[in-house]
Each structure stands twice: as C-alpha cells, then as structure tokens.
PDB file of C-alpha atoms and ligand atoms in Angstrom:
ATOM      1  CA  MET C   1      39.557 -15.945   0.841  1.00  0.00           C
ATOM      2  CA  ARG C   2      38.206 -12.390   1.090  1.00  0.00           C
ATOM      3  CA  ARG C   3      37.415 -11.673   4.734  1.00  0.00           C
ATOM      4  CA  ALA C   4      35.956  -8.526   6.255  1.00  0.00           C
ATOM      5  CA  VAL C   5      35.384  -7.422   9.832  1.00  0.00           C
ATOM      6  CA  CYS C   6      32.270  -5.506  10.952  1.00  0.00           C
ATOM      7  CA  PRO C   7      33.301  -4.050  14.325  1.00  0.00           C
ATOM      8  CA  GLY C   8      31.223  -2.355  16.989  1.00  0.00           C
ATOM      9  CA  SER C   9      29.807  -2.319  20.484  1.00  0.00           C
ATOM     10  CA  PHE C  10      26.431  -3.772  19.473  1.00  0.00           C
ATOM     11  CA  ASP C  11      24.777  -2.860  22.786  1.00  0.00           C
ATOM     12  CA  PRO C  12      22.402  -4.105  21.398  1.00  0.00           C
ATOM     13  CA  VAL C  13      22.416  -5.008  17.690  1.00  0.00           C
ATOM     14  CA  THR C  14      19.889  -2.995  15.640  1.00  0.00           C
ATOM     15  CA  ASN C  15      18.331  -3.464  12.215  1.00  0.00           C
ATOM     16  CA  GLY C  16      20.828  -0.866  10.983  1.00  0.00           C
ATOM     17  CA  HIS C  17      23.731  -3.104  12.032  1.00  0.00           C
ATOM     18  CA  LEU C  18      22.026  -6.150  10.540  1.00  0.00           C
ATOM     19  CA  ASP C  19      21.528  -4.391   7.220  1.00  0.00           C
ATOM     20  CA  ILE C  20      25.264  -3.639   6.995  1.00  0.00           C
ATOM     21  CA  ILE C  21      26.258  -7.162   8.092  1.00  0.00           C
ATOM     22  CA  GLY C  22      23.897  -8.755   5.566  1.00  0.00           C
ATOM     23  CA  ARG C  23      25.093  -6.577   2.686  1.00  0.00           C
ATOM     24  CA  ALA C  24      28.738  -7.194   3.628  1.00  0.00           C
ATOM     25  CA  SER C  25      28.066 -10.947   3.632  1.00  0.00           C
ATOM     26  CA  ARG C  26      27.116 -10.728  -0.035  1.00  0.00           C
ATOM     27  CA  LEU C  27      30.367  -8.940  -0.920  1.00  0.00           C
ATOM     28  CA  PHE C  28      32.871 -11.061   1.019  1.00  0.00           C
ATOM     29  CA  ASP C  29      33.530 -14.769   1.414  1.00  0.00           C
ATOM     30  CA  GLU C  30      33.442 -14.406   5.176  1.00  0.00           C
ATOM     31  CA  VAL C  31      32.344 -11.643   7.528  1.00  0.00           C
ATOM     32  CA  ILE C  32      33.485 -11.555  11.131  1.00  0.00           C
ATOM     33  CA  VAL C  33      31.397  -9.421  13.446  1.00  0.00           C
ATOM     34  CA  GLY C  34      33.813  -8.113  16.088  1.00  0.00           C
ATOM     35  CA  VAL C  35      32.221  -7.155  19.411  1.00  0.00           C
ATOM     36  CA  LEU C  36      34.382  -4.778  21.430  1.00  0.00           C
ATOM     37  CA  VAL C  37      35.073  -5.723  25.042  1.00  0.00           C
ATOM     38  CA  ASN C  38      35.322  -2.281  26.602  1.00  0.00           C
ATOM     39  CA  GLN C  39      36.584  -2.550  30.194  1.00  0.00           C
ATOM     40  CA  SER C  40      36.058   1.151  30.840  1.00  0.00           C
ATOM     41  CA  LYS C  41      32.432   1.321  29.723  1.00  0.00           C
ATOM     42  CA  GLN C  42      29.663  -0.684  31.316  1.00  0.00           C
ATOM     43  CA  GLY C  43      27.039  -1.585  28.728  1.00  0.00           C
ATOM     44  CA  LEU C  44      23.393  -2.446  29.207  1.00  0.00           C
ATOM     45  CA  PHE C  45      24.125  -5.993  28.014  1.00  0.00           C
ATOM     46  CA  THR C  46      27.223  -8.036  28.776  1.00  0.00           C
ATOM     47  CA  VAL C  47      29.475  -8.926  25.860  1.00  0.00           C
ATOM     48  CA  GLU C  48      28.262 -12.534  26.149  1.00  0.00           C
ATOM     49  CA  GLU C  49      24.639 -11.386  25.882  1.00  0.00           C
ATOM     50  CA  ARG C  50      25.423  -9.179  22.872  1.00  0.00           C
ATOM     51  CA  ILE C  51      27.208 -12.055  21.159  1.00  0.00           C
ATOM     52  CA  ALA C  52      24.312 -14.444  21.851  1.00  0.00           C
ATOM     53  CA  MET C  53      21.833 -11.976  20.311  1.00  0.00           C
ATOM     54  CA  LEU C  54      24.105 -11.349  17.318  1.00  0.00           C
ATOM     55  CA  ARG C  55      24.609 -15.072  16.714  1.00  0.00           C
ATOM     56  CA  GLU C  56      20.896 -15.683  16.775  1.00  0.00           C
ATOM     57  CA  VAL C  57      19.952 -12.839  14.435  1.00  0.00           C
ATOM     58  CA  THR C  58      22.752 -13.620  11.962  1.00  0.00           C
ATOM     59  CA  ALA C  59      22.180 -17.384  12.022  1.00  0.00           C
ATOM     60  CA  SER C  60      20.701 -17.333   8.511  1.00  0.00           C
ATOM     61  CA  TYR C  61      23.984 -15.987   7.079  1.00  0.00           C
ATOM     62  CA  ALA C  62      26.222 -19.013   6.549  1.00  0.00           C
ATOM     63  CA  ASN C  63      29.356 -16.902   6.082  1.00  0.00           C
ATOM     64  CA  VAL C  64      28.969 -14.645   9.154  1.00  0.00           C
ATOM     65  CA  ARG C  65      30.748 -15.376  12.411  1.00  0.00           C
ATOM     66  CA  VAL C  66      30.582 -13.402  15.673  1.00  0.00           C
ATOM     67  CA  GLU C  67      33.622 -12.979  17.949  1.00  0.00           C
ATOM     68  CA  SER C  68      34.678 -10.599  20.711  1.00  0.00           C
ATOM     69  CA  PHE C  69      37.893  -8.611  20.815  1.00  0.00           C
ATOM     70  CA  GLN C  70      39.897  -6.458  23.216  1.00  0.00           C
ATOM     71  CA  GLY C  71      42.569  -3.919  22.417  1.00  0.00           C
ATOM     72  CA  LEU C  72      43.278  -2.631  18.954  1.00  0.00           C
ATOM     73  CA  LEU C  73      40.884  -3.452  16.164  1.00  0.00           C
ATOM     74  CA  VAL C  74      43.784  -3.879  13.726  1.00  0.00           C
ATOM     75  CA  ASP C  75      45.236  -6.613  15.959  1.00  0.00           C
ATOM     76  CA  PHE C  76      41.887  -8.411  15.862  1.00  0.00           C
ATOM     77  CA  CYS C  77      41.857  -8.063  12.052  1.00  0.00           C
ATOM     78  CA  ARG C  78      45.339  -9.547  11.862  1.00  0.00           C
ATOM     79  CA  ALA C  79      44.374 -12.462  14.127  1.00  0.00           C
ATOM     80  CA  GLN C  80      41.334 -13.115  11.952  1.00  0.00           C
ATOM     81  CA  ARG C  81      43.376 -12.743   8.734  1.00  0.00           C
ATOM     82  CA  ALA C  82      41.060  -9.974   7.522  1.00  0.00           C
ATOM     83  CA  SER C  83      42.435  -6.853   5.853  1.00  0.00           C
ATOM     84  CA  VAL C  84      39.177  -4.974   5.346  1.00  0.00           C
ATOM     85  CA  LEU C  85      36.832  -3.247   7.780  1.00  0.00           C
ATOM     86  CA  ILE C  86      33.236  -2.478   6.877  1.00  0.00           C
ATOM     87  CA  LYS C  87      31.622   0.527   8.536  1.00  0.00           C
ATOM     88  CA  GLY C  88      28.137   1.886   8.014  1.00  0.00           C
ATOM     89  CA  LEU C  89      27.766   5.637   7.538  1.00  0.00           C
ATOM     90  CA  ARG C  90      24.410   6.994   8.647  1.00  0.00           C
ATOM     91  CA  ALA C  91      25.021  10.656   7.989  1.00  0.00           C
ATOM     92  CA  VAL C  92      27.763  13.198   7.354  1.00  0.00           C
ATOM     93  CA  SER C  93      28.081  13.567  11.125  1.00  0.00           C
ATOM     94  CA  ASP C  94      29.477  10.028  11.306  1.00  0.00           C
ATOM     95  CA  PHE C  95      32.114  10.794   8.738  1.00  0.00           C
ATOM     96  CA  ASP C  96      34.657  12.929  10.644  1.00  0.00           C
ATOM     97  CA  TYR C  97      35.453  10.392  13.345  1.00  0.00           C
ATOM     98  CA  GLU C  98      35.138   7.422  11.008  1.00  0.00           C
ATOM     99  CA  LEU C  99      37.650   9.024   8.633  1.00  0.00           C
ATOM    100  CA  GLN C 100      40.114   9.561  11.500  1.00  0.00           C
ATOM    101  CA  MET C 101      39.790   5.931  12.571  1.00  0.00           C
ATOM    102  CA  ALA C 102      40.091   4.660   8.981  1.00  0.00           C
ATOM    103  CA  GLN C 103      43.272   6.676   8.439  1.00  0.00           C
ATOM    104  CA  MET C 104      44.706   5.526  11.769  1.00  0.00           C
ATOM    105  CA  ASN C 105      43.935   1.892  10.996  1.00  0.00           C
ATOM    106  CA  ILE C 106      45.547   2.011   7.571  1.00  0.00           C
ATOM    107  CA  GLY C 107      48.586   3.715   9.085  1.00  0.00           C
ATOM    108  CA  LEU C 108      48.846   1.223  11.942  1.00  0.00           C
ATOM    109  CA  ALA C 109      48.533  -1.965   9.952  1.00  0.00           C
ATOM    110  CA  GLY C 110      47.429  -1.372   6.355  1.00  0.00           C
ATOM    111  CA  VAL C 111      43.859  -2.351   7.213  1.00  0.00           C
ATOM    112  CA  GLU C 112      41.467  -0.765   4.717  1.00  0.00           C
ATOM    113  CA  THR C 113      38.054   0.627   5.654  1.00  0.00           C
ATOM    114  CA  LEU C 114      35.120   0.479   3.279  1.00  0.00           C
ATOM    115  CA  PHE C 115      32.189   2.747   4.112  1.00  0.00           C
ATOM    116  CA  MET C 116      28.736   1.524   3.300  1.00  0.00           C
ATOM    117  CA  PRO C 117      25.845   3.977   3.212  1.00  0.00           C
ATOM    118  CA  THR C 118      23.197   2.977   5.722  1.00  0.00           C
ATOM    119  CA  ASN C 119      19.798   2.070   4.337  1.00  0.00           C
ATOM    120  CA  PRO C 120      17.767   5.306   4.744  1.00  0.00           C
ATOM    121  CA  LEU C 121      15.206   3.310   6.720  1.00  0.00           C
ATOM    122  CA  TYR C 122      17.774   3.022   9.488  1.00  0.00           C
ATOM    123  CA  SER C 123      19.780   6.208   9.115  1.00  0.00           C
ATOM    124  CA  PHE C 124      18.520   7.743  12.367  1.00  0.00           C
ATOM    125  CA  ILE C 125      18.932   4.602  14.489  1.00  0.00           C
ATOM    126  CA  SER C 126      21.626   4.053  17.082  1.00  0.00           C
ATOM    127  CA  SER C 127      21.832   1.578  19.954  1.00  0.00           C
ATOM    128  CA  SER C 128      21.788   4.491  22.434  1.00  0.00           C
ATOM    129  CA  LEU C 129      18.621   5.990  20.971  1.00  0.00           C
ATOM    130  CA  ILE C 130      16.927   2.601  20.905  1.00  0.00           C
ATOM    131  CA  LYS C 131      17.750   2.055  24.598  1.00  0.00           C
ATOM    132  CA  ASP C 132      16.371   5.460  25.519  1.00  0.00           C
ATOM    133  CA  VAL C 133      13.115   4.949  23.617  1.00  0.00           C
ATOM    134  CA  ALA C 134      12.715   1.404  24.970  1.00  0.00           C
ATOM    135  CA  LYS C 135      13.320   2.614  28.541  1.00  0.00           C
ATOM    136  CA  TRP C 136      10.250   4.831  28.316  1.00  0.00           C
ATOM    137  CA  GLY C 137       8.088   2.238  26.622  1.00  0.00           C
ATOM    138  CA  GLY C 138       8.295   3.609  23.065  1.00  0.00           C
ATOM    139  CA  ASP C 139       7.728   1.357  20.071  1.00  0.00           C
ATOM    140  CA  ILE C 140      11.053   0.115  18.703  1.00  0.00           C
ATOM    141  CA  SER C 141       9.675  -2.858  16.776  1.00  0.00           C
ATOM    142  CA  ALA C 142      10.654  -1.419  13.373  1.00  0.00           C
ATOM    143  CA  HIS C 143      14.223  -0.790  14.486  1.00  0.00           C
ATOM    144  CA  VAL C 144      15.456  -3.984  16.139  1.00  0.00           C
ATOM    145  CA  PRO C 145      14.857  -7.720  15.670  1.00  0.00           C
ATOM    146  CA  ASP C 146      12.042  -9.187  17.828  1.00  0.00           C
ATOM    147  CA  LEU C 147      14.529 -11.045  19.976  1.00  0.00           C
ATOM    148  CA  VAL C 148      16.325  -7.805  20.852  1.00  0.00           C
ATOM    149  CA  ARG C 149      13.051  -6.000  21.545  1.00  0.00           C
ATOM    150  CA  ALA C 150      12.096  -8.747  24.001  1.00  0.00           C
ATOM    151  CA  GLN C 151      15.489  -8.626  25.741  1.00  0.00           C
ATOM    152  CA  LEU C 152      15.334  -4.842  26.009  1.00  0.00           C
ATOM    153  CA  SER C 153      11.899  -4.985  27.494  1.00  0.00           C
ATOM    154  CA  THR C 154      12.976  -7.566  30.106  1.00  0.00           C
ATOM    155  CA  ARG C 155      16.137  -5.620  30.979  1.00  0.00           C
ATOM    156  CA  LEU C 156      14.670  -2.117  31.064  1.00  0.00           C
ATOM    157  CA  ARG C 157      11.095  -2.652  32.178  1.00  0.00           C
ATOM    158  CA  PRO C 158      11.126  -5.801  34.321  1.00  0.00           C
TER     159      PRO C 158
HETATM  160  O1  LIG A 201      29.845   0.628  17.806  1.00  0.00           O
HETATM  161  P1  LIG A 201      30.954   1.587  18.157  1.00  0.00           P
HETATM  162  O2  LIG A 201      31.042   1.750  19.664  1.00  0.00           O
HETATM  163  O3  LIG A 201      30.815   2.897  17.449  1.00  0.00           O
HETATM  164  O4  LIG A 201      32.310   0.897  17.656  1.00  0.00           O
HETATM  165  C1  LIG A 201      33.542   1.562  17.840  1.00  0.00           C
HETATM  166  C2  LIG A 201      34.743   0.643  17.515  1.00  0.00           C
HETATM  167  C3  LIG A 201      34.619  -0.679  18.252  1.00  0.00           C
HETATM  168  C4  LIG A 201      34.769   0.377  16.027  1.00  0.00           C
HETATM  169  C5  LIG A 201      36.012   1.427  17.945  1.00  0.00           C
HETATM  170  O5  LIG A 201      35.841   1.907  19.238  1.00  0.00           O
HETATM  171  C6  LIG A 201      37.271   0.598  17.904  1.00  0.00           C
HETATM  172  O6  LIG A 201      37.780   0.304  16.839  1.00  0.00           O
HETATM  173  N1  LIG A 201      37.764   0.189  19.096  1.00  0.00           N
HETATM  174  C7  LIG A 201      38.913  -0.690  19.249  1.00  0.00           C
HETATM  175  C8  LIG A 201      40.139   0.068  19.790  1.00  0.00           C
HETATM  176  C9  LIG A 201      40.932   0.654  18.636  1.00  0.00           C
HETATM  177  O7  LIG A 201      41.386  -0.028  17.748  1.00  0.00           O
HETATM  178  N2  LIG A 201      41.072   1.999  18.698  1.00  0.00           N
HETATM  179  C10 LIG A 201      41.734   2.738  17.673  1.00  0.00           C
HETATM  180  C11 LIG A 201      40.769   3.029  16.513  1.00  0.00           C
HETATM  181  S1  LIG A 201      41.547   3.883  15.231  1.00  0.00           S
END
C-alpha cells in the first residue's frame, strides 16, 4: 500500500492545506495527516480542536486519516509505515527551509519528500495570516472552510 504523510501544525486548517490533502489523496492509497504536538508553542486551538476540525473537513475523503504526533516526523512516518511526505510549496520563499527539512529527513530515515505546488488561489494563505485577518474582523470566507471560519470567529471575537 502506498502511504503518504501530510504533516503540519494546522492551527487552523486552511483551504490551502485542504487542496494539498485532497490532491495527495488521489495519488496515494492512504494519506495520514500528521498534526504536530508542539509543547513549546501554544497555538490558538488545542491539538484536539485542530484534529476535530481536520476530521470534519476531510470526512469526504475515504482514504484520509488524521493523527497527532510528537517528536521527529520521521519516527511518526515509520510508525505509520509511510515512506513519503507531501509538502505544499506556496512560493520560492518556502523552498529554502523545506529543502533543508527534506534533506534531513531523507538522511535520518530515508523518508522522501514530494513537493506539490500550491494552487495559485491559495498561494498567499497561511494559518498565521488567516488568524490575524480574522482577529480584526476581515473576510476569510474564501480561505478557510465554513466550520473553521465559525470556530475562528468564536475564539477570536467572542
Ligand atoms: O505547519 P508547519 O508548522 O510549517 O509544520 C512544520 C512541521 C510539523 C512539518 C515540522 O515542524 C516538523 O517536521 N516537526 C517535527 C519535528 C521534526 O521532525 N523536526 C526535524 C525536521 S527535519
């Protein structure tokens, strides 16, 4: 079975993430979305909340599963029996760090990284930017699923 991991913080999931997850699901038998548990960085949403949102918005993909992980991504890949990572590239500015991580991950455990160009519709979107715009009441409806927009509005503008 060909399995791939789509890793990230997903705080929260955006349409850019969903585009990559959906396209990956058509290329692999199974896609595991890996949500990083980062003890040293407090997110806006808890990992459980991020996972709940991800599960809901990926429910229509029968071959996508959402799990959390701590520690090294390559250890998570090994535990999931996946040898491929899928990463979206929004712009050249993403490339430097992504290349470093890809080379480290192949060196650490032979885990390959495949880069997928982001749909240009979403190339300027990041979770951080979405949170900032939502905080000040800006319209983010084109950039995140409705469920996420509602959760952001409750969390940021109660
Ligand atoms: O959505 P993000 O925050 O850009 O995702 C970053 C992520 C989770 C892919 C990266 O931080 C990561 O792989 N963290 C796990 C720890 C690890 O394996 N570090 C070494 C990477 S070479």
